[in-house]
PDB file of C-alpha atoms in Angstrom:
ATOM      1  CA  MET A 252       0.087   0.019  -0.120  1.00 51.00           C
ATOM      2  CA  LYS A 253       1.147   3.448  -0.916  1.00 57.00           C
ATOM      3  CA  LYS A 254       1.774   5.885   2.116  1.00 60.00           C
ATOM      4  CA  LYS A 255      -0.073   8.968   2.106  1.00 62.00           C
ATOM      5  CA  VAL A 256       2.156  12.038   2.050  1.00 58.00           C
ATOM      6  CA  ARG A 257       1.295  14.591   4.459  1.00 62.00           C
ATOM      7  CA  PHE A 258       2.300  18.122   4.126  1.00 57.00           C
ATOM      8  CA  THR A 259       2.902  20.114   7.263  1.00 63.00           C
ATOM      9  CA  VAL A 260       2.824  23.895   7.631  1.00 65.00           C
ATOM     10  CA  ASN A 261       5.384  25.529   9.921  1.00 73.00           C
ATOM     11  CA  LYS A 262       3.396  28.411  11.087  1.00 77.00           C
ATOM     12  CA  LYS A 263       6.208  29.941  13.077  1.00 79.00           C
ATOM     13  CA  ALA A 264       8.309  30.051   9.869  1.00 80.00           C
ATOM     14  CA  TRP A 265       5.561  31.777   7.956  1.00 82.00           C
ATOM     15  CA  LEU A 266       5.470  34.454  10.546  1.00 85.00           C
ATOM     16  CA  PHE A 267       9.033  35.486   9.653  1.00 87.00           C
ATOM     17  CA  VAL A 268       8.241  35.110   5.782  1.00 87.00           C
ATOM     18  CA  LEU A 269       4.902  36.958   5.708  1.00 89.00           C
ATOM     19  CA  PRO A 270       6.159  40.399   5.953  1.00 89.00           C
ATOM     20  CA  SER A 271       8.599  40.059   3.042  1.00 91.00           C
ATOM     21  CA  VAL A 272       5.988  38.283   1.009  1.00 90.00           C
ATOM     22  CA  VAL A 273       3.363  40.965   1.774  1.00 92.00           C
ATOM     23  CA  LEU A 274       5.901  43.663   0.657  1.00 94.00           C
ATOM     24  CA  ILE A 275       7.040  42.117  -2.500  1.00 93.00           C
ATOM     25  CA  VAL A 276       3.399  41.413  -3.428  1.00 93.00           C
ATOM     26  CA  ALA A 277       2.577  45.158  -2.718  1.00 93.00           C
ATOM     27  CA  PHE A 278       5.524  47.058  -4.204  1.00 92.00           C
ATOM     28  CA  VAL A 279       6.790  44.442  -7.100  1.00 89.00           C
ATOM     29  CA  PHE A 280       3.972  42.324  -8.304  1.00 91.00           C
ATOM     30  CA  TYR A 281       0.928  44.594  -8.010  1.00 93.00           C
ATOM     31  CA  PRO A 282       2.725  47.472  -9.591  1.00 90.00           C
ATOM     32  CA  MET A 283       3.797  44.927 -12.490  1.00 91.00           C
ATOM     33  CA  VAL A 284       0.140  43.800 -13.023  1.00 92.00           C
ATOM     34  CA  GLN A 285      -1.252  47.335 -12.848  1.00 91.00           C
ATOM     35  CA  ALA A 286       1.228  48.536 -15.259  1.00 89.00           C
ATOM     36  CA  PHE A 287       0.403  45.782 -17.531  1.00 91.00           C
ATOM     37  CA  ILE A 288      -3.433  46.587 -17.427  1.00 91.00           C
ATOM     38  CA  THR A 289      -2.546  50.440 -17.738  1.00 88.00           C
ATOM     39  CA  SER A 290      -0.783  49.439 -21.057  1.00 89.00           C
ATOM     40  CA  PHE A 291      -3.996  48.693 -22.703  1.00 91.00           C
ATOM     41  CA  GLN A 292      -5.411  52.210 -21.720  1.00 86.00           C
ATOM     42  CA  THR A 293      -5.337  55.342 -23.780  1.00 83.00           C
ATOM     43  CA  GLY A 294      -5.893  58.933 -22.957  1.00 74.00           C
ATOM     44  CA  MET A 295      -3.874  61.664 -21.387  1.00 73.00           C
ATOM     45  CA  GLY A 296      -3.342  62.234 -17.602  1.00 64.00           C
ATOM     46  CA  ASN A 297      -5.752  60.246 -15.380  1.00 67.00           C
ATOM     47  CA  ASN A 298      -8.549  60.124 -18.098  1.00 75.00           C
ATOM     48  CA  LEU A 299      -7.685  56.705 -19.306  1.00 75.00           C
ATOM     49  CA  THR A 300      -9.986  54.350 -21.185  1.00 79.00           C
ATOM     50  CA  PHE A 301      -9.484  50.845 -22.358  1.00 82.00           C
ATOM     51  CA  GLY A 302      -8.062  51.078 -26.093  1.00 81.00           C
ATOM     52  CA  GLY A 303      -7.171  47.546 -26.602  1.00 82.00           C
ATOM     53  CA  ALA A 304      -3.648  46.966 -28.479  1.00 87.00           C
ATOM     54  CA  ALA A 305      -3.677  50.666 -29.573  1.00 88.00           C
ATOM     55  CA  ASN A 306      -0.522  51.567 -27.503  1.00 90.00           C
ATOM     56  CA  TYR A 307       1.261  48.494 -28.923  1.00 91.00           C
ATOM     57  CA  GLN A 308       0.141  49.394 -32.303  1.00 92.00           C
ATOM     58  CA  ARG A 309       1.753  52.949 -31.806  1.00 90.00           C
ATOM     59  CA  LEU A 310       5.181  51.480 -31.016  1.00 91.00           C
ATOM     60  CA  LEU A 311       5.458  50.441 -34.733  1.00 90.00           C
ATOM     61  CA  THR A 312       5.163  53.655 -36.014  1.00 92.00           C
ATOM     62  CA  ASP A 313       7.033  55.868 -33.111  1.00 92.00           C
ATOM     63  CA  ASN A 314      10.134  56.955 -34.662  1.00 94.00           C
ATOM     64  CA  THR A 315      11.445  58.349 -31.258  1.00 93.00           C
ATOM     65  CA  PHE A 316      10.696  54.890 -29.742  1.00 94.00           C
ATOM     66  CA  ARG A 317      12.679  53.236 -32.478  1.00 95.00           C
ATOM     67  CA  LYS A 318      15.493  55.367 -32.044  1.00 95.00           C
ATOM     68  CA  ALA A 319      15.560  54.792 -28.132  1.00 95.00           C
ATOM     69  CA  LEU A 320      15.346  50.973 -28.816  1.00 95.00           C
ATOM     70  CA  PHE A 321      18.314  51.242 -31.184  1.00 95.00           C
ATOM     71  CA  ASN A 322      20.267  53.102 -28.943  1.00 95.00           C
ATOM     72  CA  THR A 323      19.753  51.079 -25.903  1.00 95.00           C
ATOM     73  CA  VAL A 324      20.539  47.961 -28.052  1.00 95.00           C
ATOM     74  CA  LEU A 325      23.525  49.518 -29.343  1.00 95.00           C
ATOM     75  CA  TYR A 326      24.914  50.370 -25.933  1.00 95.00           C
ATOM     76  CA  LEU A 327      24.008  46.704 -24.790  1.00 94.00           C
ATOM     77  CA  ILE A 328      25.981  44.984 -27.732  1.00 94.00           C
ATOM     78  CA  ILE A 329      29.035  47.191 -27.437  1.00 95.00           C
ATOM     79  CA  GLN A 330      29.330  48.014 -23.908  1.00 94.00           C
ATOM     80  CA  VAL A 331      28.654  44.954 -22.137  1.00 94.00           C
ATOM     81  CA  PRO A 332      31.250  42.611 -23.653  1.00 94.00           C
ATOM     82  CA  ILE A 333      33.724  45.469 -23.329  1.00 95.00           C
ATOM     83  CA  MET A 334      33.036  45.724 -19.665  1.00 95.00           C
ATOM     84  CA  ILE A 335      33.013  42.149 -18.853  1.00 94.00           C
ATOM     85  CA  VAL A 336      36.346  41.473 -20.672  1.00 93.00           C
ATOM     86  CA  LEU A 337      37.942  44.366 -19.059  1.00 94.00           C
ATOM     87  CA  ALA A 338      36.624  43.309 -15.505  1.00 94.00           C
ATOM     88  CA  LEU A 339      38.069  39.826 -16.102  1.00 92.00           C
ATOM     89  CA  ALA A 340      41.428  41.147 -17.082  1.00 90.00           C
ATOM     90  CA  ILE A 341      41.673  43.613 -14.261  1.00 92.00           C
ATOM     91  CA  SER A 342      40.746  41.040 -11.758  1.00 91.00           C
ATOM     92  CA  SER A 343      43.250  38.389 -13.189  1.00 88.00           C
ATOM     93  CA  MET A 344      45.808  40.935 -12.832  1.00 88.00           C
ATOM     94  CA  LEU A 345      44.821  42.168  -9.323  1.00 89.00           C
ATOM     95  CA  ASN A 346      44.662  38.568  -8.081  1.00 85.00           C
ATOM     96  CA  ASP A 347      48.457  38.329  -8.465  1.00 81.00           C
ATOM     97  CA  LYS A 348      49.885  37.714  -5.028  1.00 80.00           C
ATOM     98  CA  LYS A 349      53.295  39.564  -6.187  1.00 81.00           C
ATOM     99  CA  LEU A 350      51.329  42.617  -7.104  1.00 83.00           C
ATOM    100  CA  LYS A 351      51.857  45.322  -4.459  1.00 85.00           C
ATOM    101  CA  GLY A 352      49.351  47.964  -3.603  1.00 84.00           C
ATOM    102  CA  LYS A 353      46.464  45.714  -4.611  1.00 84.00           C
ATOM    103  CA  GLY A 354      44.296  47.192  -2.018  1.00 86.00           C
ATOM    104  CA  PHE A 355      44.762  50.498  -3.450  1.00 90.00           C
ATOM    105  CA  PHE A 356      43.867  49.420  -7.097  1.00 89.00           C
ATOM    106  CA  ARG A 357      41.018  47.398  -6.192  1.00 89.00           C
ATOM    107  CA  THR A 358      39.476  50.363  -4.440  1.00 90.00           C
ATOM    108  CA  ALA A 359      40.348  52.856  -7.042  1.00 91.00           C
ATOM    109  CA  ILE A 360      38.864  50.779  -9.742  1.00 91.00           C
ATOM    110  CA  PHE A 361      35.641  50.022  -7.623  1.00 91.00           C
ATOM    111  CA  LEU A 362      35.002  53.495  -6.544  1.00 91.00           C
ATOM    112  CA  PRO A 363      33.484  54.780  -9.791  1.00 90.00           C
ATOM    113  CA  CYS A 364      30.332  52.517  -9.038  1.00 88.00           C
ATOM    114  CA  VAL A 365      29.678  54.160  -5.494  1.00 87.00           C
ATOM    115  CA  THR A 366      30.553  57.758  -6.731  1.00 86.00           C
ATOM    116  CA  SER A 367      27.728  60.388  -6.832  1.00 85.00           C
ATOM    117  CA  LEU A 368      26.213  60.380 -10.331  1.00 84.00           C
ATOM    118  CA  VAL A 369      25.749  63.870 -10.655  1.00 84.00           C
ATOM    119  CA  ALA A 370      29.250  64.648  -9.687  1.00 86.00           C
ATOM    120  CA  TYR A 371      30.700  62.462 -12.083  1.00 86.00           C
ATOM    121  CA  SER A 372      28.511  63.445 -14.814  1.00 87.00           C
ATOM    122  CA  ILE A 373      29.690  66.981 -14.332  1.00 88.00           C
ATOM    123  CA  VAL A 374      33.348  65.724 -14.323  1.00 89.00           C
ATOM    124  CA  PHE A 375      32.615  63.835 -17.637  1.00 90.00           C
ATOM    125  CA  LYS A 376      31.033  66.877 -19.302  1.00 90.00           C
ATOM    126  CA  SER A 377      33.934  68.926 -18.402  1.00 90.00           C
ATOM    127  CA  LEU A 378      36.616  66.533 -19.676  1.00 91.00           C
ATOM    128  CA  PHE A 379      34.842  65.671 -22.713  1.00 93.00           C
ATOM    129  CA  ALA A 380      34.066  69.601 -23.438  1.00 91.00           C
ATOM    130  CA  THR A 381      35.203  71.044 -26.764  1.00 90.00           C
ATOM    131  CA  ASP A 382      37.842  72.803 -24.742  1.00 90.00           C
ATOM    132  CA  GLY A 383      38.302  70.026 -22.224  1.00 90.00           C
ATOM    133  CA  PHE A 384      41.289  68.043 -21.168  1.00 92.00           C
ATOM    134  CA  VAL A 385      40.387  64.931 -23.318  1.00 92.00           C
ATOM    135  CA  ASN A 386      40.388  67.039 -26.705  1.00 92.00           C
ATOM    136  CA  GLY A 387      43.641  68.962 -25.505  1.00 92.00           C
ATOM    137  CA  PHE A 388      45.356  65.402 -24.614  1.00 92.00           C
ATOM    138  CA  LEU A 389      44.497  64.186 -28.241  1.00 92.00           C
ATOM    139  CA  MET A 390      45.450  67.304 -29.975  1.00 92.00           C
ATOM    140  CA  ASN A 391      48.839  67.441 -27.785  1.00 92.00           C
ATOM    141  CA  LEU A 392      49.330  63.734 -29.232  1.00 91.00           C
ATOM    142  CA  HIS A 393      48.585  65.009 -32.919  1.00 88.00           C
ATOM    143  CA  ILE A 394      45.865  62.279 -32.837  1.00 91.00           C
ATOM    144  CA  ILE A 395      43.165  64.748 -34.011  1.00 89.00           C
ATOM    145  CA  GLU A 396      43.763  68.336 -35.514  1.00 89.00           C
ATOM    146  CA  GLU A 397      40.474  69.875 -34.373  1.00 90.00           C
ATOM    147  CA  PRO A 398      38.588  69.569 -30.914  1.00 91.00           C
ATOM    148  CA  ILE A 399      35.808  66.917 -31.172  1.00 92.00           C
ATOM    149  CA  ALA A 400      32.262  68.022 -30.013  1.00 92.00           C
ATOM    150  CA  TRP A 401      31.855  65.043 -27.881  1.00 93.00           C
ATOM    151  CA  ILE A 402      28.329  66.116 -26.472  1.00 91.00           C
ATOM    152  CA  THR A 403      26.763  67.540 -29.741  1.00 90.00           C
ATOM    153  CA  THR A 404      28.001  65.015 -32.281  1.00 92.00           C
ATOM    154  CA  THR A 405      25.831  61.889 -32.745  1.00 91.00           C
ATOM    155  CA  GLY A 406      28.417  59.148 -33.021  1.00 92.00           C
ATOM    156  CA  PHE A 407      30.696  60.838 -30.296  1.00 93.00           C
ATOM    157  CA  ALA A 408      27.813  61.407 -27.979  1.00 94.00           C
ATOM    158  CA  ARG A 409      27.046  57.641 -28.191  1.00 94.00           C
ATOM    159  CA  ALA A 410      30.600  56.704 -27.632  1.00 94.00           C
ATOM    160  CA  LEU A 411      30.871  59.028 -24.436  1.00 94.00           C
ATOM    161  CA  ILE A 412      27.939  57.350 -22.935  1.00 94.00           C
ATOM    162  CA  ILE A 413      29.481  53.962 -23.596  1.00 94.00           C
ATOM    163  CA  ILE A 414      32.788  55.322 -22.008  1.00 94.00           C
ATOM    164  CA  ALA A 415      30.842  56.607 -19.010  1.00 93.00           C
ATOM    165  CA  ILE A 416      28.829  53.185 -18.375  1.00 93.00           C
ATOM    166  CA  THR A 417      32.012  51.249 -18.935  1.00 94.00           C
ATOM    167  CA  TRP A 418      34.180  53.455 -16.434  1.00 93.00           C
ATOM    168  CA  ARG A 419      31.331  53.377 -13.755  1.00 92.00           C
ATOM    169  CA  TRP A 420      30.403  49.507 -13.666  1.00 92.00           C
ATOM    170  CA  THR A 421      33.738  47.594 -14.860  1.00 94.00           C
ATOM    171  CA  GLY A 422      34.879  47.621 -10.978  1.00 93.00           C
ATOM    172  CA  TYR A 423      31.707  46.466  -9.835  1.00 93.00           C
ATOM    173  CA  ASN A 424      31.724  43.312 -12.084  1.00 94.00           C
ATOM    174  CA  MET A 425      35.530  43.093 -11.088  1.00 93.00           C
ATOM    175  CA  ILE A 426      34.790  42.415  -7.483  1.00 93.00           C
ATOM    176  CA  PHE A 427      32.576  39.399  -8.291  1.00 93.00           C
ATOM    177  CA  TYR A 428      35.424  37.990 -10.482  1.00 93.00           C
ATOM    178  CA  LEU A 429      37.940  38.625  -7.705  1.00 92.00           C
ATOM    179  CA  ALA A 430      35.771  36.730  -5.245  1.00 90.00           C
ATOM    180  CA  GLY A 431      35.524  33.808  -7.773  1.00 90.00           C
ATOM    181  CA  LEU A 432      39.296  33.877  -8.461  1.00 88.00           C
ATOM    182  CA  GLN A 433      40.256  33.580  -4.771  1.00 86.00           C
ATOM    183  CA  GLY A 434      38.090  30.556  -4.464  1.00 86.00           C
ATOM    184  CA  ILE A 435      40.225  28.644  -7.160  1.00 83.00           C
ATOM    185  CA  ASP A 436      42.676  26.296  -5.885  1.00 81.00           C
ATOM    186  CA  GLU A 437      46.215  27.430  -6.725  1.00 82.00           C
ATOM    187  CA  SER A 438      47.219  23.769  -7.425  1.00 83.00           C
ATOM    188  CA  VAL A 439      45.136  24.118 -10.496  1.00 82.00           C
ATOM    189  CA  TYR A 440      47.571  26.859 -11.983  1.00 80.00           C
ATOM    190  CA  GLU A 441      50.527  25.157 -10.641  1.00 81.00           C
ATOM    191  CA  ALA A 442      49.849  21.962 -12.409  1.00 85.00           C
ATOM    192  CA  ALA A 443      49.166  24.122 -15.580  1.00 82.00           C
ATOM    193  CA  ALA A 444      52.415  25.932 -15.161  1.00 82.00           C
ATOM    194  CA  ILE A 445      54.386  22.406 -14.906  1.00 85.00           C
ATOM    195  CA  ASP A 446      52.711  21.439 -18.348  1.00 80.00           C
ATOM    196  CA  GLY A 447      54.028  24.654 -19.789  1.00 83.00           C
ATOM    197  CA  ALA A 448      51.018  26.691 -20.001  1.00 82.00           C
ATOM    198  CA  THR A 449      51.386  30.408 -20.513  1.00 83.00           C
ATOM    199  CA  GLY A 450      49.536  33.013 -18.819  1.00 78.00           C
ATOM    200  CA  PHE A 451      47.265  33.589 -21.629  1.00 81.00           C
ATOM    201  CA  GLN A 452      46.508  29.845 -21.939  1.00 84.00           C
ATOM    202  CA  LYS A 453      45.762  29.729 -18.103  1.00 81.00           C
ATOM    203  CA  PHE A 454      43.425  32.713 -18.532  1.00 82.00           C
ATOM    204  CA  ARG A 455      41.621  31.121 -21.543  1.00 84.00           C
ATOM    205  CA  TYR A 456      41.361  27.570 -20.728  1.00 84.00           C
ATOM    206  CA  MET A 457      41.379  27.686 -16.881  1.00 86.00           C
ATOM    207  CA  THR A 458      40.136  31.069 -15.530  1.00 85.00           C
ATOM    208  CA  VAL A 459      37.170  31.576 -17.930  1.00 86.00           C
ATOM    209  CA  PRO A 460      35.734  28.271 -17.610  1.00 86.00           C
ATOM    210  CA  LEU A 461      35.964  28.112 -13.843  1.00 87.00           C
ATOM    211  CA  LEU A 462      34.434  31.610 -13.725  1.00 90.00           C
ATOM    212  CA  LYS A 463      31.563  30.585 -15.967  1.00 90.00           C
ATOM    213  CA  PRO A 464      28.801  30.743 -13.653  1.00 90.00           C
ATOM    214  CA  ILE A 465      29.880  34.166 -12.322  1.00 92.00           C
ATOM    215  CA  ILE A 466      30.331  35.289 -15.827  1.00 92.00           C
ATOM    216  CA  LEU A 467      26.870  34.209 -16.626  1.00 91.00           C
ATOM    217  CA  PHE A 468      25.523  36.247 -13.597  1.00 91.00           C
ATOM    218  CA  THR A 469      27.346  39.447 -14.256  1.00 93.00           C
ATOM    219  CA  THR A 470      26.366  39.251 -17.901  1.00 93.00           C
ATOM    220  CA  ILE A 471      22.715  38.820 -17.298  1.00 92.00           C
ATOM    221  CA  ASN A 472      23.001  41.518 -14.562  1.00 93.00           C
ATOM    222  CA  SER A 473      24.907  43.915 -16.726  1.00 93.00           C
ATOM    223  CA  THR A 474      22.236  43.231 -19.646  1.00 93.00           C
ATOM    224  CA  ILE A 475      19.283  44.216 -17.461  1.00 93.00           C
ATOM    225  CA  GLY A 476      21.274  47.295 -16.218  1.00 92.00           C
ATOM    226  CA  THR A 477      21.772  48.484 -19.730  1.00 93.00           C
ATOM    227  CA  LEU A 478      18.393  47.746 -20.782  1.00 93.00           C
ATOM    228  CA  GLN A 479      17.316  50.017 -17.986  1.00 92.00           C
ATOM    229  CA  LEU A 480      20.009  52.810 -18.694  1.00 93.00           C
ATOM    230  CA  PHE A 481      18.693  56.120 -17.660  1.00 92.00           C
ATOM    231  CA  ASP A 482      21.199  58.117 -15.594  1.00 89.00           C
ATOM    232  CA  GLU A 483      24.026  58.706 -18.082  1.00 90.00           C
ATOM    233  CA  PRO A 484      21.873  59.811 -21.116  1.00 91.00           C
ATOM    234  CA  MET A 485      19.752  61.841 -18.930  1.00 91.00           C
ATOM    235  CA  ASN A 486      22.806  63.749 -16.955  1.00 90.00           C
ATOM    236  CA  ILE A 487      25.526  63.810 -19.562  1.00 91.00           C
ATOM    237  CA  THR A 488      23.519  64.501 -22.945  1.00 90.00           C
ATOM    238  CA  GLN A 489      20.059  64.886 -21.888  1.00 89.00           C
ATOM    239  CA  GLY A 490      19.208  62.268 -24.646  1.00 90.00           C
ATOM    240  CA  GLY A 491      20.556  64.558 -27.378  1.00 86.00           C
ATOM    241  CA  PRO A 492      21.545  65.683 -29.815  1.00 89.00           C
ATOM    242  CA  ALA A 493      18.210  65.330 -31.295  1.00 88.00           C
ATOM    243  CA  ASN A 494      17.371  62.240 -29.313  1.00 90.00           C
ATOM    244  CA  ALA A 495      20.795  60.590 -30.679  1.00 92.00           C
ATOM    245  CA  THR A 496      21.405  59.015 -27.209  1.00 94.00           C
ATOM    246  CA  ILE A 497      18.080  58.575 -25.670  1.00 94.00           C
ATOM    247  CA  THR A 498      17.089  55.241 -24.093  1.00 95.00           C
ATOM    248  CA  ILE A 499      14.011  53.504 -23.602  1.00 94.00           C
ATOM    249  CA  SER A 500      13.886  54.358 -19.726  1.00 94.00           C
ATOM    250  CA  GLN A 501      14.718  57.996 -20.512  1.00 94.00           C
ATOM    251  CA  TYR A 502      11.702  57.811 -23.169  1.00 95.00           C
ATOM    252  CA  ILE A 503       9.448  56.600 -20.422  1.00 94.00           C
ATOM    253  CA  TYR A 504      10.408  59.413 -18.315  1.00 93.00           C
ATOM    254  CA  ASN A 505       9.867  61.904 -21.173  1.00 92.00           C
ATOM    255  CA  LEU A 506       6.438  60.388 -21.707  1.00 90.00           C
ATOM    256  CA  LEU A 507       5.414  60.675 -18.003  1.00 88.00           C
ATOM    257  CA  PHE A 508       7.136  63.864 -16.904  1.00 87.00           C
ATOM    258  CA  LYS A 509       8.413  65.960 -19.738  1.00 85.00           C
ATOM    259  CA  TYR A 510       5.677  65.424 -22.362  1.00 82.00           C
ATOM    260  CA  GLN A 511       1.986  65.622 -21.890  1.00 79.00           C
ATOM    261  CA  PRO A 512       1.418  62.660 -19.386  1.00 82.00           C
ATOM    262  CA  ASN A 513       0.504  59.616 -21.216  1.00 84.00           C
ATOM    263  CA  PHE A 514       0.469  56.649 -18.728  1.00 88.00           C
ATOM    264  CA  GLY A 515      -0.963  54.204 -20.999  1.00 90.00           C
ATOM    265  CA  TYR A 516       1.745  54.459 -23.653  1.00 91.00           C
ATOM    266  CA  ALA A 517       4.557  54.742 -21.085  1.00 91.00           C
ATOM    267  CA  ALA A 518       3.502  51.611 -19.608  1.00 92.00           C
ATOM    268  CA  ALA A 519       3.455  49.797 -23.021  1.00 93.00           C
ATOM    269  CA  VAL A 520       7.044  51.093 -23.734  1.00 94.00           C
ATOM    270  CA  SER A 521       8.022  49.836 -20.277  1.00 93.00           C
ATOM    271  CA  TYR A 522       6.845  46.227 -21.251  1.00 93.00           C
ATOM    272  CA  VAL A 523       9.165  46.422 -24.269  1.00 92.00           C
ATOM    273  CA  ILE A 524      12.057  46.249 -21.660  1.00 93.00           C
ATOM    274  CA  VAL A 525      10.454  43.486 -19.835  1.00 92.00           C
ATOM    275  CA  VAL A 526      10.152  41.289 -22.895  1.00 92.00           C
ATOM    276  CA  LEU A 527      13.726  42.268 -23.852  1.00 92.00           C
ATOM    277  CA  ILE A 528      15.176  41.344 -20.459  1.00 91.00           C
ATOM    278  CA  VAL A 529      13.119  37.912 -20.328  1.00 91.00           C
ATOM    279  CA  VAL A 530      14.331  37.118 -23.793  1.00 91.00           C
ATOM    280  CA  LEU A 531      17.797  37.853 -23.485  1.00 90.00           C
ATOM    281  CA  SER A 532      18.215  36.495 -20.085  1.00 88.00           C
ATOM    282  CA  PHE A 533      16.736  33.180 -21.428  1.00 89.00           C
ATOM    283  CA  ILE A 534      19.110  33.037 -24.170  1.00 89.00           C
ATOM    284  CA  GLN A 535      22.128  33.852 -21.994  1.00 86.00           C
ATOM    285  CA  MET A 536      20.882  31.076 -19.395  1.00 85.00           C
ATOM    286  CA  LYS A 537      20.734  28.616 -22.506  1.00 84.00           C
ATOM    287  CA  VAL A 538      24.072  29.538 -23.880  1.00 80.00           C
ATOM    288  CA  GLY A 539      25.826  29.374 -20.277  1.00 71.00           C
ATOM    289  CA  ASP A 540      24.157  26.148 -19.375  1.00 69.00           C
ATOM    290  CA  ASP A 541      26.659  23.791 -18.033  1.00 58.00           C
ATOM    291  CA  LYS A 542      24.547  20.529 -18.983  1.00 54.00           C
ATOM    292  CA  GLU A 543      25.983  18.770 -22.131  1.00 45.00           C
TER     293      GLU A 543
END
């Protein structure tokens, strides 16, 4: 005879879990559901009426949304790989026991991600101004003949945003890789050295595979952060010139606070980010799956 499986509920444990569950439902899941419902409503301000898929149909013909989507994806495919590779390389160098001043270098590289956004935006705008330090340095090296208008030229403005994001978040990912590297047994590298492996071969065939779960985590985390990018375009270029650096998140902000408030369409645009995050995270999980 089959034994009946009895499930018991630990009421005391639920007393500890319940506050977190209530807060998550109230401040995460309920707003998500409400935003999804709002995305099917049309109208301005609080005068919303059910409009079916009108907001989603509008996305197909909205040139500003297309530009915001293009910019966001562009930042993603260029900046995230550069940042991950840089963080891996820097963490590998800073993990060297023979390196002096490791604490200083680790702190210096990590510091940008905890620096005030407004402060560092002002510094970046000053450095990359027409008469700023960067143009002066490049001209002294005879790399350029005339100053570059970094903030008011489309291509250079996008490059500036990518440089700013990379500078700010490389150190954040570096910390994860350093933690992972310190968990790898030194005997693994010693055995490789005995077999005649070079430093690059150790990095490629040992460090990267052993850090694969952490690389997957940081890649997904960076992807989500880039798809939600708002701070740098808003504070450094204000989305300009002519929306050349605008992102989806900044466009949502404009729809809600800069233009005439359109909550329904802004909610529909926000769900584009949700779909992109889900799809790209799923692809990355599949690509990074260790199961053969």
